[in-house]
PDB file of C-alpha atoms and ligand atoms in Angstrom:
ATOM      1  CA  MET A 212     130.873  69.537 175.574  1.00 74.00           C
ATOM      2  CA  MET A 213     128.040  67.878 173.351  1.00 89.00           C
ATOM      3  CA  LYS A 214     129.358  66.227 169.906  1.00 94.00           C
ATOM      4  CA  PRO A 215     128.013  68.422 167.135  1.00 97.00           C
ATOM      5  CA  LEU A 216     125.105  66.597 165.292  1.00 98.00           C
ATOM      6  CA  ASN A 217     127.546  66.920 162.194  1.00 98.00           C
ATOM      7  CA  THR A 218     131.531  67.096 161.637  1.00 97.00           C
ATOM      8  CA  PRO A 219     132.398  70.495 161.873  1.00 97.00           C
ATOM      9  CA  ILE A 220     133.720  72.236 158.321  1.00 97.00           C
ATOM     10  CA  THR A 221     137.320  73.503 159.889  1.00 95.00           C
ATOM     11  CA  SER A 222     138.221  74.544 156.204  1.00 97.00           C
ATOM     12  CA  TRP A 223     136.330  75.701 153.067  1.00 98.00           C
ATOM     13  CA  THR A 224     139.343  75.416 150.892  1.00 98.00           C
ATOM     14  CA  GLY A 225     138.819  73.138 147.927  1.00 97.00           C
ATOM     15  CA  LYS A 226     135.304  72.029 149.414  1.00 98.00           C
ATOM     16  CA  ARG A 227     133.115  71.334 146.638  1.00 98.00           C
ATOM     17  CA  VAL A 228     129.868  72.375 147.031  1.00 98.00           C
ATOM     18  CA  TRP A 229     126.700  72.717 144.768  1.00 98.00           C
ATOM     19  CA  LEU A 230     124.281  75.611 145.612  1.00 98.00           C
ATOM     20  CA  VAL A 231     120.742  75.886 143.988  1.00 98.00           C
ATOM     21  CA  GLY A 232     119.262  79.053 144.131  1.00 98.00           C
ATOM     22  CA  ALA A 233     122.337  80.931 143.958  1.00 98.00           C
ATOM     23  CA  SER A 234     121.102  83.775 141.487  1.00 98.00           C
ATOM     24  CA  SER A 235     120.034  86.251 144.028  1.00 98.00           C
ATOM     25  CA  GLY A 236     119.231  86.720 147.889  1.00 98.00           C
ATOM     26  CA  ILE A 237     120.599  84.618 150.330  1.00 98.00           C
ATOM     27  CA  GLY A 238     122.179  82.144 147.597  1.00 98.00           C
ATOM     28  CA  ALA A 239     124.101  84.809 145.846  1.00 98.00           C
ATOM     29  CA  ALA A 240     125.332  86.185 148.755  1.00 98.00           C
ATOM     30  CA  LEU A 241     126.353  82.621 150.454  1.00 98.00           C
ATOM     31  CA  ALA A 242     127.854  81.712 147.216  1.00 98.00           C
ATOM     32  CA  GLN A 243     130.021  84.690 147.387  1.00 98.00           C
ATOM     33  CA  ALA A 244     130.944  83.818 150.914  1.00 98.00           C
ATOM     34  CA  LEU A 245     132.035  80.154 150.572  1.00 98.00           C
ATOM     35  CA  LEU A 246     133.664  81.038 146.887  1.00 98.00           C
ATOM     36  CA  GLN A 247     135.677  83.692 148.905  1.00 98.00           C
ATOM     37  CA  ALA A 248     136.531  81.120 151.834  1.00 98.00           C
ATOM     38  CA  GLY A 249     138.051  78.788 149.108  1.00 98.00           C
ATOM     39  CA  ALA A 250     135.289  76.596 148.185  1.00 98.00           C
ATOM     40  CA  ILE A 251     134.803  75.390 144.712  1.00 98.00           C
ATOM     41  CA  VAL A 252     131.351  76.084 143.837  1.00 98.00           C
ATOM     42  CA  ALA A 253     128.894  75.205 141.201  1.00 98.00           C
ATOM     43  CA  LEU A 254     126.130  77.825 141.090  1.00 98.00           C
ATOM     44  CA  SER A 255     122.611  76.813 139.768  1.00 98.00           C
ATOM     45  CA  ALA A 256     119.373  78.464 139.454  1.00 98.00           C
ATOM     46  CA  ARG A 257     117.351  79.506 136.207  1.00 98.00           C
ATOM     47  CA  ARG A 258     119.019  83.096 135.256  1.00 98.00           C
ATOM     48  CA  ALA A 259     122.103  81.882 133.795  1.00 98.00           C
ATOM     49  CA  ASP A 260     122.878  85.724 133.112  1.00 98.00           C
ATOM     50  CA  GLN A 261     122.581  86.442 137.137  1.00 98.00           C
ATOM     51  CA  LEU A 262     124.427  83.167 137.883  1.00 98.00           C
ATOM     52  CA  ALA A 263     127.041  84.566 135.603  1.00 98.00           C
ATOM     53  CA  ILE A 264     127.486  87.848 137.363  1.00 98.00           C
ATOM     54  CA  VAL A 265     127.771  85.968 141.035  1.00 98.00           C
ATOM     55  CA  ALA A 266     130.466  83.939 139.745  1.00 98.00           C
ATOM     56  CA  ALA A 267     132.678  86.451 137.488  1.00 98.00           C
ATOM     57  CA  PRO A 268     135.041  87.687 139.824  1.00 97.00           C
ATOM     58  CA  TYR A 269     135.951  84.004 141.003  1.00 98.00           C
ATOM     59  CA  SER A 270     138.109  81.461 139.062  1.00 97.00           C
ATOM     60  CA  ASN A 271     136.648  78.842 141.445  1.00 97.00           C
ATOM     61  CA  ALA A 272     132.949  79.093 140.218  1.00 98.00           C
ATOM     62  CA  SER A 273     131.038  77.690 137.652  1.00 98.00           C
ATOM     63  CA  VAL A 274     127.695  77.974 136.349  1.00 98.00           C
ATOM     64  CA  VAL A 275     125.115  75.036 135.914  1.00 98.00           C
ATOM     65  CA  PRO A 276     121.843  76.938 135.318  1.00 98.00           C
ATOM     66  CA  PHE A 277     118.551  74.667 135.115  1.00 98.00           C
ATOM     67  CA  ASP A 278     114.936  74.888 136.154  1.00 98.00           C
ATOM     68  CA  VAL A 279     114.526  72.858 139.496  1.00 98.00           C
ATOM     69  CA  THR A 280     110.811  71.787 138.572  1.00 98.00           C
ATOM     70  CA  ASP A 281     111.665  69.793 135.703  1.00 98.00           C
ATOM     71  CA  THR A 282     112.588  66.413 136.726  1.00 98.00           C
ATOM     72  CA  GLU A 283     114.419  65.659 133.657  1.00 98.00           C
ATOM     73  CA  ALA A 284     116.669  68.425 134.096  1.00 98.00           C
ATOM     74  CA  TRP A 285     118.017  67.245 137.405  1.00 98.00           C
ATOM     75  CA  PRO A 286     120.192  63.936 136.236  1.00 98.00           C
ATOM     76  CA  ALA A 287     121.814  66.143 133.695  1.00 98.00           C
ATOM     77  CA  ALA A 288     122.266  68.939 136.330  1.00 98.00           C
ATOM     78  CA  LEU A 289     124.154  66.400 138.772  1.00 98.00           C
ATOM     79  CA  THR A 290     126.404  65.065 135.591  1.00 98.00           C
ATOM     80  CA  ASN A 291     127.087  68.602 134.684  1.00 98.00           C
ATOM     81  CA  VAL A 292     128.211  69.513 137.901  1.00 98.00           C
ATOM     82  CA  LEU A 293     130.254  66.158 138.641  1.00 98.00           C
ATOM     83  CA  GLU A 294     132.303  67.301 135.422  1.00 98.00           C
ATOM     84  CA  ARG A 295     132.788  70.385 136.965  1.00 96.00           C
ATOM     85  CA  LEU A 296     133.765  69.381 140.850  1.00 97.00           C
ATOM     86  CA  GLY A 297     134.585  65.791 140.424  1.00 96.00           C
ATOM     87  CA  GLN A 298     132.630  64.706 143.697  1.00 97.00           C
ATOM     88  CA  ILE A 299     130.381  66.972 146.074  1.00 98.00           C
ATOM     89  CA  ASP A 300     131.219  67.456 149.305  1.00 98.00           C
ATOM     90  CA  LEU A 301     127.833  69.451 150.101  1.00 98.00           C
ATOM     91  CA  VAL A 302     124.751  70.314 148.432  1.00 98.00           C
ATOM     92  CA  ILE A 303     122.887  73.139 149.171  1.00 99.00           C
ATOM     93  CA  LEU A 304     119.299  73.319 147.933  1.00 98.00           C
ATOM     94  CA  GLY A 305     117.627  76.875 148.146  1.00 98.00           C
ATOM     95  CA  ALA A 306     115.212  77.538 145.313  1.00 98.00           C
ATOM     96  CA  ALA A 307     111.892  78.832 146.661  1.00 98.00           C
ATOM     97  CA  ARG A 308     109.187  81.144 145.984  1.00 98.00           C
ATOM     98  CA  TYR A 309     107.024  82.926 148.213  1.00 96.00           C
ATOM     99  CA  ASP A 310     103.193  83.988 147.947  1.00 93.00           C
ATOM    100  CA  PRO A 311     102.223  85.827 150.577  1.00 91.00           C
ATOM    101  CA  THR A 312      98.456  84.338 151.349  1.00 88.00           C
ATOM    102  CA  HIS A 313      95.775  84.473 153.942  1.00 89.00           C
ATOM    103  CA  SER A 314      93.183  82.022 154.345  1.00 93.00           C
ATOM    104  CA  TRP A 315      90.561  83.690 152.667  1.00 94.00           C
ATOM    105  CA  GLN A 316      92.436  84.270 149.466  1.00 91.00           C
ATOM    106  CA  ILE A 317      93.253  80.673 148.685  1.00 95.00           C
ATOM    107  CA  ASP A 318      94.734  80.208 144.877  1.00 96.00           C
ATOM    108  CA  ILE A 319      95.155  76.481 143.870  1.00 97.00           C
ATOM    109  CA  GLU A 320      97.360  77.507 141.186  1.00 97.00           C
ATOM    110  CA  GLN A 321      99.900  79.575 143.366  1.00 96.00           C
ATOM    111  CA  ALA A 322      99.311  76.276 146.120  1.00 97.00           C
ATOM    112  CA  GLU A 323     100.457  73.894 143.366  1.00 98.00           C
ATOM    113  CA  LYS A 324     103.221  76.024 142.240  1.00 98.00           C
ATOM    114  CA  SER A 325     104.695  76.717 145.713  1.00 98.00           C
ATOM    115  CA  PHE A 326     104.505  73.089 146.924  1.00 98.00           C
ATOM    116  CA  ASP A 327     106.007  72.006 143.252  1.00 98.00           C
ATOM    117  CA  LEU A 328     108.816  74.515 143.744  1.00 98.00           C
ATOM    118  CA  ASN A 329     109.408  74.605 147.626  1.00 98.00           C
ATOM    119  CA  VAL A 330     108.940  70.960 148.241  1.00 98.00           C
ATOM    120  CA  VAL A 331     108.480  68.487 145.261  1.00 98.00           C
ATOM    121  CA  SER A 332     111.904  70.014 143.509  1.00 98.00           C
ATOM    122  CA  VAL A 333     113.718  69.169 146.844  1.00 99.00           C
ATOM    123  CA  TYR A 334     112.630  65.465 146.506  1.00 98.00           C
ATOM    124  CA  ARG A 335     113.561  65.591 142.813  1.00 98.00           C
ATOM    125  CA  GLY A 336     117.171  66.671 144.112  1.00 98.00           C
ATOM    126  CA  LEU A 337     117.153  64.079 146.715  1.00 98.00           C
ATOM    127  CA  SER A 338     116.474  61.431 144.408  1.00 98.00           C
ATOM    128  CA  VAL A 339     119.278  62.315 142.326  1.00 98.00           C
ATOM    129  CA  ILE A 340     121.986  63.447 145.021  1.00 98.00           C
ATOM    130  CA  VAL A 341     121.332  61.251 147.843  1.00 98.00           C
ATOM    131  CA  PRO A 342     122.584  57.995 145.699  1.00 98.00           C
ATOM    132  CA  GLN A 343     125.542  59.988 144.485  1.00 98.00           C
ATOM    133  CA  LEU A 344     126.631  60.848 148.100  1.00 98.00           C
ATOM    134  CA  LEU A 345     125.637  57.399 149.094  1.00 98.00           C
ATOM    135  CA  ALA A 346     128.028  55.930 146.447  1.00 98.00           C
ATOM    136  CA  GLN A 347     130.822  58.634 147.319  1.00 97.00           C
ATOM    137  CA  GLY A 348     130.510  57.651 151.174  1.00 97.00           C
ATOM    138  CA  HIS A 349     130.804  61.136 151.919  1.00 98.00           C
ATOM    139  CA  GLY A 350     129.233  64.619 151.810  1.00 98.00           C
ATOM    140  CA  GLY A 351     126.156  66.392 153.120  1.00 98.00           C
ATOM    141  CA  VAL A 352     122.780  68.006 152.137  1.00 98.00           C
ATOM    142  CA  SER A 353     121.438  71.039 153.448  1.00 98.00           C
ATOM    143  CA  LEU A 354     117.683  72.358 152.703  1.00 98.00           C
ATOM    144  CA  ILE A 355     116.723  76.075 153.320  1.00 98.00           C
ATOM    145  CA  ALA A 356     113.511  76.154 155.050  1.00 98.00           C
ATOM    146  CA  SER A 357     112.552  78.905 157.208  1.00 98.00           C
ATOM    147  CA  ILE A 358     111.482  79.713 160.637  1.00 97.00           C
ATOM    148  CA  SER A 359     107.866  80.253 159.497  1.00 96.00           C
ATOM    149  CA  GLY A 360     107.671  76.473 159.157  1.00 98.00           C
ATOM    150  CA  TYR A 361     107.716  76.143 163.214  1.00 98.00           C
ATOM    151  CA  THR A 362     104.159  77.540 163.802  1.00 96.00           C
ATOM    152  CA  GLY A 363     101.312  78.613 161.887  1.00 93.00           C
ATOM    153  CA  LEU A 364     101.456  82.544 161.114  1.00 92.00           C
ATOM    154  CA  PRO A 365      99.676  85.523 159.358  1.00 87.00           C
ATOM    155  CA  ARG A 366      99.955  85.466 155.491  1.00 87.00           C
ATOM    156  CA  ALA A 367     102.147  82.056 155.208  1.00 92.00           C
ATOM    157  CA  LEU A 368      99.001  79.874 154.461  1.00 94.00           C
ATOM    158  CA  ILE A 369     101.226  78.089 151.723  1.00 96.00           C
ATOM    159  CA  TYR A 370     104.589  79.226 152.021  1.00 97.00           C
ATOM    160  CA  GLY A 371     104.968  78.108 155.968  1.00 97.00           C
ATOM    161  CA  ALA A 372     103.114  74.912 155.043  1.00 98.00           C
ATOM    162  CA  THR A 373     106.265  74.230 152.421  1.00 98.00           C
ATOM    163  CA  LYS A 374     108.600  74.948 154.949  1.00 98.00           C
ATOM    164  CA  ALA A 375     107.168  72.821 157.681  1.00 98.00           C
ATOM    165  CA  ALA A 376     107.463  70.176 155.315  1.00 98.00           C
ATOM    166  CA  LEU A 377     111.055  70.844 154.689  1.00 98.00           C
ATOM    167  CA  GLN A 378     111.983  70.749 158.340  1.00 98.00           C
ATOM    168  CA  ASN A 379     109.982  67.359 158.682  1.00 98.00           C
ATOM    169  CA  LEU A 380     111.983  65.934 155.829  1.00 98.00           C
ATOM    170  CA  CYS A 381     115.145  67.323 156.908  1.00 98.00           C
ATOM    171  CA  GLU A 382     114.631  65.252 160.122  1.00 98.00           C
ATOM    172  CA  THR A 383     114.149  62.155 158.564  1.00 98.00           C
ATOM    173  CA  LEU A 384     116.910  62.711 156.029  1.00 98.00           C
ATOM    174  CA  TYR A 385     119.320  63.038 159.143  1.00 98.00           C
ATOM    175  CA  PHE A 386     117.759  59.890 161.186  1.00 98.00           C
ATOM    176  CA  GLU A 387     118.445  57.989 158.025  1.00 98.00           C
ATOM    177  CA  LEU A 388     121.784  59.458 156.651  1.00 98.00           C
ATOM    178  CA  ALA A 389     123.724  60.578 159.326  1.00 98.00           C
ATOM    179  CA  PRO A 390     124.458  56.650 160.115  1.00 98.00           C
ATOM    180  CA  LYS A 391     125.338  55.945 156.879  1.00 98.00           C
ATOM    181  CA  GLY A 392     128.260  58.791 157.176  1.00 97.00           C
ATOM    182  CA  LEU A 393     126.568  61.871 155.694  1.00 98.00           C
ATOM    183  CA  ALA A 394     125.941  65.337 156.652  1.00 98.00           C
ATOM    184  CA  VAL A 395     122.529  66.906 156.864  1.00 98.00           C
ATOM    185  CA  TYR A 396     121.765  70.429 157.808  1.00 98.00           C
ATOM    186  CA  LEU A 397     118.489  72.374 158.113  1.00 98.00           C
ATOM    187  CA  ILE A 398     118.899  76.128 157.604  1.00 98.00           C
ATOM    188  CA  ASN A 399     115.965  78.214 159.145  1.00 98.00           C
ATOM    189  CA  PRO A 400     116.067  81.895 158.260  1.00 98.00           C
ATOM    190  CA  GLY A 401     114.402  84.657 159.567  1.00 97.00           C
ATOM    191  CA  PHE A 402     113.704  87.322 157.659  1.00 97.00           C
ATOM    192  CA  VAL A 403     116.440  88.388 155.027  1.00 98.00           C
ATOM    193  CA  GLN A 404     116.423  91.412 152.838  1.00 97.00           C
ATOM    194  CA  THR A 405     116.004  89.995 149.403  1.00 97.00           C
ATOM    195  CA  PRO A 406     114.013  89.908 146.441  1.00 95.00           C
ATOM    196  CA  MET A 407     111.686  87.480 147.807  1.00 95.00           C
ATOM    197  CA  THR A 408     110.575  89.733 150.943  1.00 95.00           C
ATOM    198  CA  SER A 409     110.728  93.180 149.198  1.00 92.00           C
ATOM    199  CA  ALA A 410     107.178  93.407 148.729  1.00 87.00           C
ATOM    200  CA  ASN A 411     106.356  92.762 152.225  1.00 88.00           C
ATOM    201  CA  ASP A 412     104.514  95.744 153.453  1.00 86.00           C
ATOM    202  CA  PHE A 413     104.614  94.768 157.309  1.00 86.00           C
ATOM    203  CA  GLU A 414     107.420  95.217 159.714  1.00 88.00           C
ATOM    204  CA  MET A 415     109.895  92.173 159.761  1.00 92.00           C
ATOM    205  CA  PRO A 416     111.499  91.629 162.942  1.00 92.00           C
ATOM    206  CA  GLY A 417     115.015  90.818 162.994  1.00 94.00           C
ATOM    207  CA  LEU A 418     115.611  91.756 159.629  1.00 96.00           C
ATOM    208  CA  MET A 419     118.996  90.697 158.263  1.00 98.00           C
ATOM    209  CA  THR A 420     121.140  91.519 155.530  1.00 98.00           C
ATOM    210  CA  PRO A 421     121.741  88.522 152.844  1.00 98.00           C
ATOM    211  CA  GLU A 422     125.601  88.887 153.747  1.00 98.00           C
ATOM    212  CA  ALA A 423     124.525  88.680 157.700  1.00 98.00           C
ATOM    213  CA  ALA A 424     122.609  85.423 156.392  1.00 98.00           C
ATOM    214  CA  ALA A 425     125.451  83.922 154.740  1.00 98.00           C
ATOM    215  CA  CYS A 426     127.905  84.633 157.481  1.00 98.00           C
ATOM    216  CA  ALA A 427     125.438  82.706 159.891  1.00 98.00           C
ATOM    217  CA  ILE A 428     125.059  79.752 157.664  1.00 98.00           C
ATOM    218  CA  MET A 429     128.717  79.435 157.176  1.00 98.00           C
ATOM    219  CA  LEU A 430     129.145  79.396 161.043  1.00 98.00           C
ATOM    220  CA  GLY A 431     126.720  76.805 161.351  1.00 98.00           C
ATOM    221  CA  PHE A 432     128.279  74.628 159.069  1.00 98.00           C
ATOM    222  CA  GLU A 433     131.838  75.176 160.687  1.00 98.00           C
ATOM    223  CA  ARG A 434     129.932  74.389 163.857  1.00 98.00           C
ATOM    224  CA  GLY A 435     128.635  70.964 162.868  1.00 98.00           C
ATOM    225  CA  HIS A 436     125.201  72.111 163.578  1.00 98.00           C
ATOM    226  CA  PHE A 437     122.096  70.220 162.452  1.00 98.00           C
ATOM    227  CA  GLU A 438     119.542  73.113 162.577  1.00 98.00           C
ATOM    228  CA  ILE A 439     121.123  76.689 161.509  1.00 98.00           C
ATOM    229  CA  ARG A 440     118.684  79.216 162.643  1.00 98.00           C
ATOM    230  CA  PHE A 441     119.133  82.991 162.550  1.00 98.00           C
ATOM    231  CA  PRO A 442     118.918  85.665 163.795  1.00 97.00           C
ATOM    232  CA  LYS A 443     119.610  84.298 167.045  1.00 96.00           C
ATOM    233  CA  ALA A 444     116.831  85.939 169.791  1.00 95.00           C
ATOM    234  CA  PHE A 445     114.071  86.195 167.207  1.00 95.00           C
ATOM    235  CA  SER A 446     114.508  82.793 165.969  1.00 96.00           C
ATOM    236  CA  LEU A 447     114.922  81.486 169.551  1.00 96.00           C
ATOM    237  CA  ALA A 448     111.676  82.929 170.350  1.00 94.00           C
ATOM    238  CA  LEU A 449     109.523  81.933 167.612  1.00 95.00           C
ATOM    239  CA  ARG A 450     110.713  78.194 168.309  1.00 96.00           C
ATOM    240  CA  VAL A 451     109.794  78.736 171.849  1.00 96.00           C
ATOM    241  CA  ILE A 452     106.547  80.331 171.008  1.00 95.00           C
ATOM    242  CA  SER A 453     105.970  77.137 168.649  1.00 96.00           C
ATOM    243  CA  MET A 454     106.535  74.846 171.576  1.00 96.00           C
ATOM    244  CA  LEU A 455     103.909  76.777 174.016  1.00 97.00           C
ATOM    245  CA  PRO A 456     100.323  75.432 174.661  1.00 97.00           C
ATOM    246  CA  ASP A 457      97.881  76.054 171.675  1.00 96.00           C
ATOM    247  CA  ARG A 458      96.236  78.638 173.846  1.00 96.00           C
ATOM    248  CA  LEU A 459      99.065  80.447 174.951  1.00 95.00           C
ATOM    249  CA  ARG A 460     100.777  80.401 171.415  1.00 95.00           C
ATOM    250  CA  PHE A 461      97.734  81.456 169.340  1.00 94.00           C
ATOM    251  CA  ALA A 462      97.095  84.489 172.021  1.00 94.00           C
ATOM    252  CA  LEU A 463     100.841  85.303 172.183  1.00 93.00           C
ATOM    253  CA  LEU A 464     101.023  85.279 168.016  1.00 93.00           C
ATOM    254  CA  HIS A 465      97.736  87.507 167.890  1.00 90.00           C
ATOM    255  CA  LYS A 466      99.339  89.635 169.936  1.00 89.00           C
ATOM    256  CA  THR A 467     102.708  90.100 168.262  1.00 85.00           C
ATOM    257  CA  THR A 468     101.438  89.942 164.979  1.00 85.00           C
ATOM    258  CA  GLY A 469      98.819  92.231 165.493  1.00 78.00           C
ATOM    259  CA  MET A 470      96.209  89.861 163.685  1.00 75.00           C
TER     260      MET A 470
HETATM  261  N1  NAP B 662     114.003  86.362 152.705  1.00 62.55           N
HETATM  262  C1  NAP B 662     113.793  85.575 154.045  1.00 62.55           C
HETATM  263  O1  NAP B 662     113.567  86.372 154.614  1.00 62.55           O
HETATM  264  C2  NAP B 662     113.652  84.269 154.047  1.00 62.55           C
HETATM  265  C3  NAP B 662     113.339  83.761 155.192  1.00 62.55           C
HETATM  266  C4  NAP B 662     113.374  82.316 155.583  1.00 62.55           C
HETATM  267  C5  NAP B 662     113.722  81.384 154.587  1.00 62.55           C
HETATM  268  N2  NAP B 662     114.286  81.966 152.993  1.00 62.55           N
HETATM  269  C6  NAP B 662     114.346  81.052 152.021  1.00 62.55           C
HETATM  270  O2  NAP B 662     115.818  81.172 151.701  1.00 62.55           O
HETATM  271  C7  NAP B 662     116.055  80.559 150.382  1.00 62.55           C
HETATM  272  C8  NAP B 662     116.273  82.102 149.635  1.00 62.55           C
HETATM  273  O3  NAP B 662     115.329  82.982 149.261  1.00 62.55           O
HETATM  274  P1  NAP B 662     115.845  84.666 149.266  1.00 62.55           P
HETATM  275  O4  NAP B 662     114.840  85.500 150.108  1.00 62.55           O
HETATM  276  O5  NAP B 662     117.140  84.492 148.963  1.00 62.55           O
HETATM  277  O6  NAP B 662     115.006  84.626 147.860  1.00 62.55           O
HETATM  278  P2  NAP B 662     115.608  85.023 146.095  1.00 62.55           P
HETATM  279  O7  NAP B 662     116.182  85.904 146.200  1.00 62.55           O
HETATM  280  O8  NAP B 662     113.808  85.054 145.820  1.00 62.55           O
HETATM  281  O9  NAP B 662     116.052  83.680 145.868  1.00 62.55           O
HETATM  282  C9  NAP B 662     115.333  82.649 144.956  1.00 62.55           C
HETATM  283  C10 NAP B 662     116.288  81.716 144.297  1.00 62.55           C
HETATM  284  O10 NAP B 662     115.611  80.558 143.980  1.00 62.55           O
HETATM  285  C11 NAP B 662     115.911  80.553 142.290  1.00 62.55           C
HETATM  286  N3  NAP B 662     114.654  79.705 142.009  1.00 62.55           N
HETATM  287  C12 NAP B 662     113.419  80.004 142.048  1.00 62.55           C
HETATM  288  N4  NAP B 662     112.548  79.322 141.070  1.00 62.55           N
HETATM  289  C13 NAP B 662     113.460  78.203 140.436  1.00 62.55           C
HETATM  290  C14 NAP B 662     113.346  77.290 139.566  1.00 62.55           C
HETATM  291  N5  NAP B 662     111.926  76.925 139.272  1.00 62.55           N
HETATM  292  N6  NAP B 662     114.509  76.669 139.274  1.00 62.55           N
HETATM  293  C15 NAP B 662     116.083  77.209 139.932  1.00 62.55           C
HETATM  294  N7  NAP B 662     116.033  78.218 140.814  1.00 62.55           N
HETATM  295  C16 NAP B 662     115.147  78.685 140.966  1.00 62.55           C
HETATM  296  C17 NAP B 662     115.895  81.692 142.258  1.00 62.55           C
HETATM  297  O11 NAP B 662     116.737  81.874 140.818  1.00 62.55           O
HETATM  298  P3  NAP B 662     116.087  82.024 139.433  1.00 62.55           P
HETATM  299  O12 NAP B 662     115.069  83.022 139.556  1.00 62.55           O
HETATM  300  O13 NAP B 662     117.455  82.563 138.785  1.00 62.55           O
HETATM  301  O14 NAP B 662     115.885  80.692 138.814  1.00 62.55           O
HETATM  302  C18 NAP B 662     116.949  82.248 143.308  1.00 62.55           C
HETATM  303  O15 NAP B 662     118.229  82.180 142.697  1.00 62.55           O
HETATM  304  C19 NAP B 662     114.488  80.378 149.984  1.00 62.55           C
HETATM  305  O16 NAP B 662     114.358  78.823 150.184  1.00 62.55           O
HETATM  306  C20 NAP B 662     113.514  80.948 150.831  1.00 62.55           C
HETATM  307  O17 NAP B 662     112.451  80.399 150.935  1.00 62.55           O
HETATM  308  C21 NAP B 662     114.176  83.257 152.952  1.00 62.55           C
END
């Protein structure tokens, strides 16, 4: 059997995890799964009250609220997390926004805000996290992208492009950081029922609960995967479609999305 790209996480007991985007949806469910499995988790997002609700049942949880778009807030947040965790074994960056947009509806402010939050904030985070992990000599970083980053899709004019950027960024991170002993994970969810997708007025194939998404992410870490994608069948189908010749790919996507 081939060796996994990252060292499998075989036990969560005492693992120190910083989860950014933990106040709702996939992040909140993942925080609960990690805490139940025995990890020590620092939960971040802007809404301190929501983070407190997620953390409340657990003595191994702490909250570090901040706005990821505030460059100056990152070093203070890292210091705060280190005071609580000591060191960091795993960082999960999942804060994002989704503005469904067609090509004929471009709103520059929305585009700027989406790229600033979904992409630039990841660079903001990495600029403080990577030096910390390298200084520790161990640890991992994971980015939550999306299967919508695989290929252009209707309504994903801005969001899909931000997630494609993260997929490319994550590959570079793996190339550069794995040889230095760090783990790098690319998480590509399909549709998950969260506040982010609640306004979608179209059928979402393979729609999952946040809890099922959290399970799939935990399994991916435990298996040492680089790319953690789910649900299995739908995400694989879109991956395969994305690799087809252009003519075939566009025809198939027109047919399957009805657009
Ligand atoms: N749901 C899906 O179908 C789906 C599919 C593929 C990928 N994803 C990705 O999965 C991740 C989680 O999405 P979700 O569906 O769980 O959405 P969600 O429930 O809307 O969660 C988004 C999280 O990001 C945080 N956030 C937003 N702006 C922030 C800011 N400026 N600073 C700090 N935190 C901020 C939110 O907390 P506050 O509002 O408290 O700040 C919240 O915790 C995202 O990266 C998303 O793109 C979701």
